[in-house]
Structures are given as structure tokens and as C-alpha cells.
C-alpha atoms as one frame of an Amber mdcrd trajectory, in Angstrom:
protein
  59.158 -12.507 -71.728  57.662 -14.981 -69.270  54.633 -13.690 -67.387  54.478
 -13.698 -63.626  52.158 -16.450 -62.473  49.001 -15.851 -60.478  50.533 -17.582
 -57.443  53.583 -15.313 -57.617  51.364 -12.212 -57.735  49.328 -13.541 -54.823
  52.508 -14.067 -52.793  53.842 -10.598 -53.606  50.561  -8.897 -52.731  50.297
 -10.982 -49.573  53.756  -9.879 -48.412  52.926  -6.233 -49.174  49.666  -6.533
 -47.245  51.498  -8.199 -44.348  54.014  -5.365 -44.142  51.524  -2.523 -44.383
  49.070  -4.061 -41.933  51.782  -4.889 -39.393  53.017  -1.292 -39.655  49.504
  -0.002 -38.963  48.805  -2.383 -36.087  52.146  -1.683 -34.411  51.429   2.040
 -34.704  48.010   1.633 -33.091  49.034  -0.712 -30.274  52.231   1.205 -29.496
  50.647   4.637 -29.956  51.481   6.023 -26.457  55.199   5.509 -27.069  55.063
   6.675 -30.691  53.172   9.870 -29.777  55.662  10.698 -27.030  58.615  10.136
 -29.348  57.085  12.377 -32.009  55.897  15.210 -29.764  58.491  15.474 -26.996
  62.244  15.732 -26.534  63.429  12.279 -25.362  66.198  13.884 -23.305  63.535
  15.649 -21.234  60.629  13.193 -21.404  62.596  10.014 -20.710  60.614   9.193
 -17.526  57.402   9.113 -19.582  59.142   7.115 -22.306  60.313   4.601 -19.717
  56.700   4.170 -18.582  55.288   3.940 -22.114  57.891   1.483 -23.428  56.478
  -1.573 -21.583  53.019  -0.803 -22.996  54.479  -1.087 -26.502  56.203  -4.432
 -25.923  53.123  -6.598 -26.746  52.943  -4.839 -30.114  56.233  -6.501 -31.023
  55.115  -9.953 -29.937  51.910  -9.409 -31.920  53.985  -8.581 -35.012  56.172
 -11.643 -34.450  53.077 -13.827 -34.202  51.751 -12.388 -37.466  55.054 -13.154
 -39.215  55.016 -16.741 -37.992  51.400 -17.377 -38.931  51.850 -15.819 -42.360
  54.737 -18.184 -42.999  52.420 -21.057 -42.141  49.899 -19.929 -44.726  47.552
 -17.831 -42.575  46.453 -14.809 -44.649  44.468 -13.118 -41.853  47.182 -10.754
 -40.613  44.906  -8.741 -38.319  43.545 -11.830 -36.599  47.035 -13.304 -36.130
  48.411 -10.043 -34.760  45.561  -9.498 -32.307  45.671 -13.119 -31.179  49.390
 -12.805 -30.485  48.944  -9.446 -28.764  46.216 -10.771 -26.491  48.087 -13.968
 -25.620  51.302 -12.144 -24.708  50.069  -8.803 -23.358  50.748  -9.366 -19.653
  54.069 -11.155 -19.986  55.133  -8.869 -22.801  54.619  -5.805 -20.620  56.597
  -7.483 -17.822  59.485  -8.094 -20.211  59.239  -4.513 -21.417  59.162  -3.205
 -17.846  62.223  -5.271 -16.937  64.155  -3.968 -19.946  63.026  -0.373 -19.437
  63.933  -0.354 -15.740  67.297  -1.990 -16.413  68.206   0.506 -19.135  67.147
   3.502 -17.010  69.190   2.330 -14.003  72.246   1.607 -16.144  72.069   4.940
 -17.968  71.703   6.805 -14.662  74.804   4.950 -13.463  76.640   5.978 -16.645
  75.790   9.620 -15.988  76.813   9.317 -12.344  80.272   7.875 -13.033  81.006
   9.692 -16.302  83.004  12.413 -14.515  85.015  10.057 -12.312  88.536   8.815
 -13.172  87.233   5.226 -13.311  84.712   6.053 -16.052  87.084   4.772 -18.739
  86.641   1.256 -17.376  83.135   1.429 -15.911  81.209   3.194 -18.695  81.989
   0.590 -21.419  80.839  -2.186 -19.083  77.604  -0.363 -18.296  77.045   0.358
 -21.994  77.496  -3.339 -22.767  74.949  -4.210 -20.090  72.479  -1.770 -21.710
  72.917  -3.573 -25.034  72.498  -6.982 -23.375  69.319  -5.835 -21.610  67.807
  -4.658 -24.895  68.887  -7.794 -26.751  67.513 -10.043 -24.021  64.147  -8.283
 -24.170  64.003  -8.627 -27.956  64.791 -12.345 -27.969  62.465 -12.896 -25.001
  59.565 -11.296 -26.887  60.217 -13.596 -29.845  60.293 -16.596 -27.494  57.071
 -15.405 -25.869  55.384 -15.123 -29.266  56.392 -18.722 -29.969  55.454 -20.112
 -26.542  52.990 -17.790 -24.757  52.450 -20.351 -22.015  56.117 -20.677 -21.063
  57.292 -19.499 -17.657  58.832 -16.049 -17.528  61.929 -17.349 -15.772  62.558
 -19.880 -18.529  61.958 -17.299 -21.270  64.322 -14.702 -19.819  66.998 -17.268
 -18.960  66.990 -18.758 -22.463  66.901 -15.319 -24.097  69.824 -14.006 -22.040
  71.992 -17.063 -22.633  71.280 -17.492 -26.343  71.445 -13.816 -27.321  74.973
 -13.706 -25.893  75.967 -17.084 -27.292  74.828 -16.171 -30.806  75.977 -12.585
 -30.502  76.498 -12.137 -34.248  72.784 -12.626 -34.939  71.910 -10.400 -32.009
  74.272  -7.713 -33.281  72.685  -7.809 -36.740  69.199  -7.448 -35.261  70.275
  -4.512 -33.105  71.987  -2.799 -36.044  68.826  -3.119 -38.158  66.657  -1.798
 -35.344  69.164   0.978 -34.705  68.909   2.043 -38.345  65.129   1.983 -37.979
  65.343   4.247 -34.928  67.645   6.612 -36.805  65.236   6.696 -39.727  62.368
   7.415 -37.328  64.160  10.490 -35.993  64.624  11.940 -39.479  61.666  10.569
 -41.501  59.040   9.233 -39.083  56.354   8.758 -41.742  58.574   6.430 -43.800
  59.841   4.637 -40.701  56.314   3.955 -39.443  54.565   3.399 -42.750  57.147
   1.430 -44.741  60.260   0.170 -42.971  58.910  -0.844 -39.552  57.693  -4.291
 -40.588  60.830  -5.238 -42.613  63.072  -4.222 -39.693  60.968  -6.212 -37.230
  60.947  -9.184 -39.603  64.757  -9.257 -39.740  64.930  -9.030 -35.941  62.299
 -11.776 -35.606  63.993 -14.129 -38.078  67.406 -13.711 -36.436  66.020 -14.094
 -32.918  63.954 -17.110 -33.893  67.021 -18.810 -35.326  68.877 -17.886 -32.141
  66.181 -19.692 -30.149  66.268 -22.894 -32.207  68.032 -24.875 -29.429  65.009
 -24.377 -27.158  62.187 -24.170 -29.710  60.714 -27.005 -31.741  61.057 -25.467
 -35.185  61.043 -27.711 -38.206  63.790 -26.736 -40.680  61.460 -27.126 -43.668
  58.858 -24.863 -42.108  61.505 -22.288 -41.187  62.817 -22.284 -44.759  59.287
 -21.726 -46.067  58.875 -18.757 -43.723  62.147 -17.213 -44.896  61.052 -17.574
 -48.531  57.701 -15.942 -47.692
């Protein structure tokens, strides 16, 4: 039987380290939201969750930066994550605040019209807008991780247009993240410690491919990142 080469072992251990460290760093930087989700009933504490969600948004852009830099051969996951978090903190929280406010307003509207005769037509539209708001925020955070200096208007406009245009990739990302949320509600330790980074990686890879029309991504480099 052929032995696994030293380079193969180094790659495997590097990927494992990337996943575990990203899980830990996301937990630390998004701790206000994670603590609220674990210690309160979301149906009752949703105002606090809406406030904490924007604070957790830069944690995602930090993770996306770590994924990109690892694909380029940077083994220092902590440094990459913190660099991405610092570079995107302000804009990331603005994106998170926009998404959080949009979702809260839309869900309040759903509750308000749910008892009316027109709810059959209005509620599906509002639910679709909730999905679009979440998808736009996700793709915008990936775009921000790629181009921290870009204008917010350009980021949000590109994210909104492309996440709808390439809806199949957006849908896959949202399904994966939805499964992650479901796992968190039943087995939070596994969701935080093991599956967080893989779920975020799938969402990042899909969103990054979605953004290819507006990002300068070399196909060879992108293929190397997927293999990593």
C-alpha cells in the first residue's frame, strides 16, 4: 500500500487546523450573539438578537478572509482572520445592521398581515424578501472580505443583483447555513466546534463564484483554493 506523502499530511493537518481555528475565532468574535442564542428563547429575546447580529457580521468576513489567504498558501490562520476582521469591522457591522433591520421589519409585517384575507398573497412575498435580505448580506460580506476598500453602495448593489441572478448558488449556500442553524439548535457543541467552518466555507466558495463578474479572481488560483 502506497504511503501518504509528507506534503499530503501537511495539507490535511493544515485544513484541520484551519477549520478548528476558524471555529474558535468565530465563537470568540461572535460571542454576544452565540451566548444569547444558547441562553435565551429567540422568540422572546429577538430584540437583543437583532442588536447582537450586526456585531457578529465581521466574524464572517474574518473567516472568509482566512479561507482566501489559506488558499493562497498563508498558514497563519489567526493572523489572516484578525486582519480580515479589523479591515472589515465597520462596514461589516453596517451590512449586518442593514440585514438585521430589514429582517425584523419584514417579519413584523408578516405577523401584522398574517390574519388578514390578503395574507395568502402578501406573506410569500415578504418571506421571499427576508431570504433576499439574508442572501444579500452574505454575498456582501464575501465581497467586503475580498475588497475591504470598496464603497458600501457598490458592494450592496453587486451583492443584491448577483445573488438573485445566480440564485441556485445562493440557494445552496442558504440551505447549508440553514442546516448549520438546525444543528446548532440540537447539538450546539458540534455545530460550533466542528461544522461551523465547513458550512461557512461552502457559503464563501459559492458566494465568491457568484461575485466573479465583479471580482478579479484568477481561475487557476480559484481552483487551487477549492482543492485546498
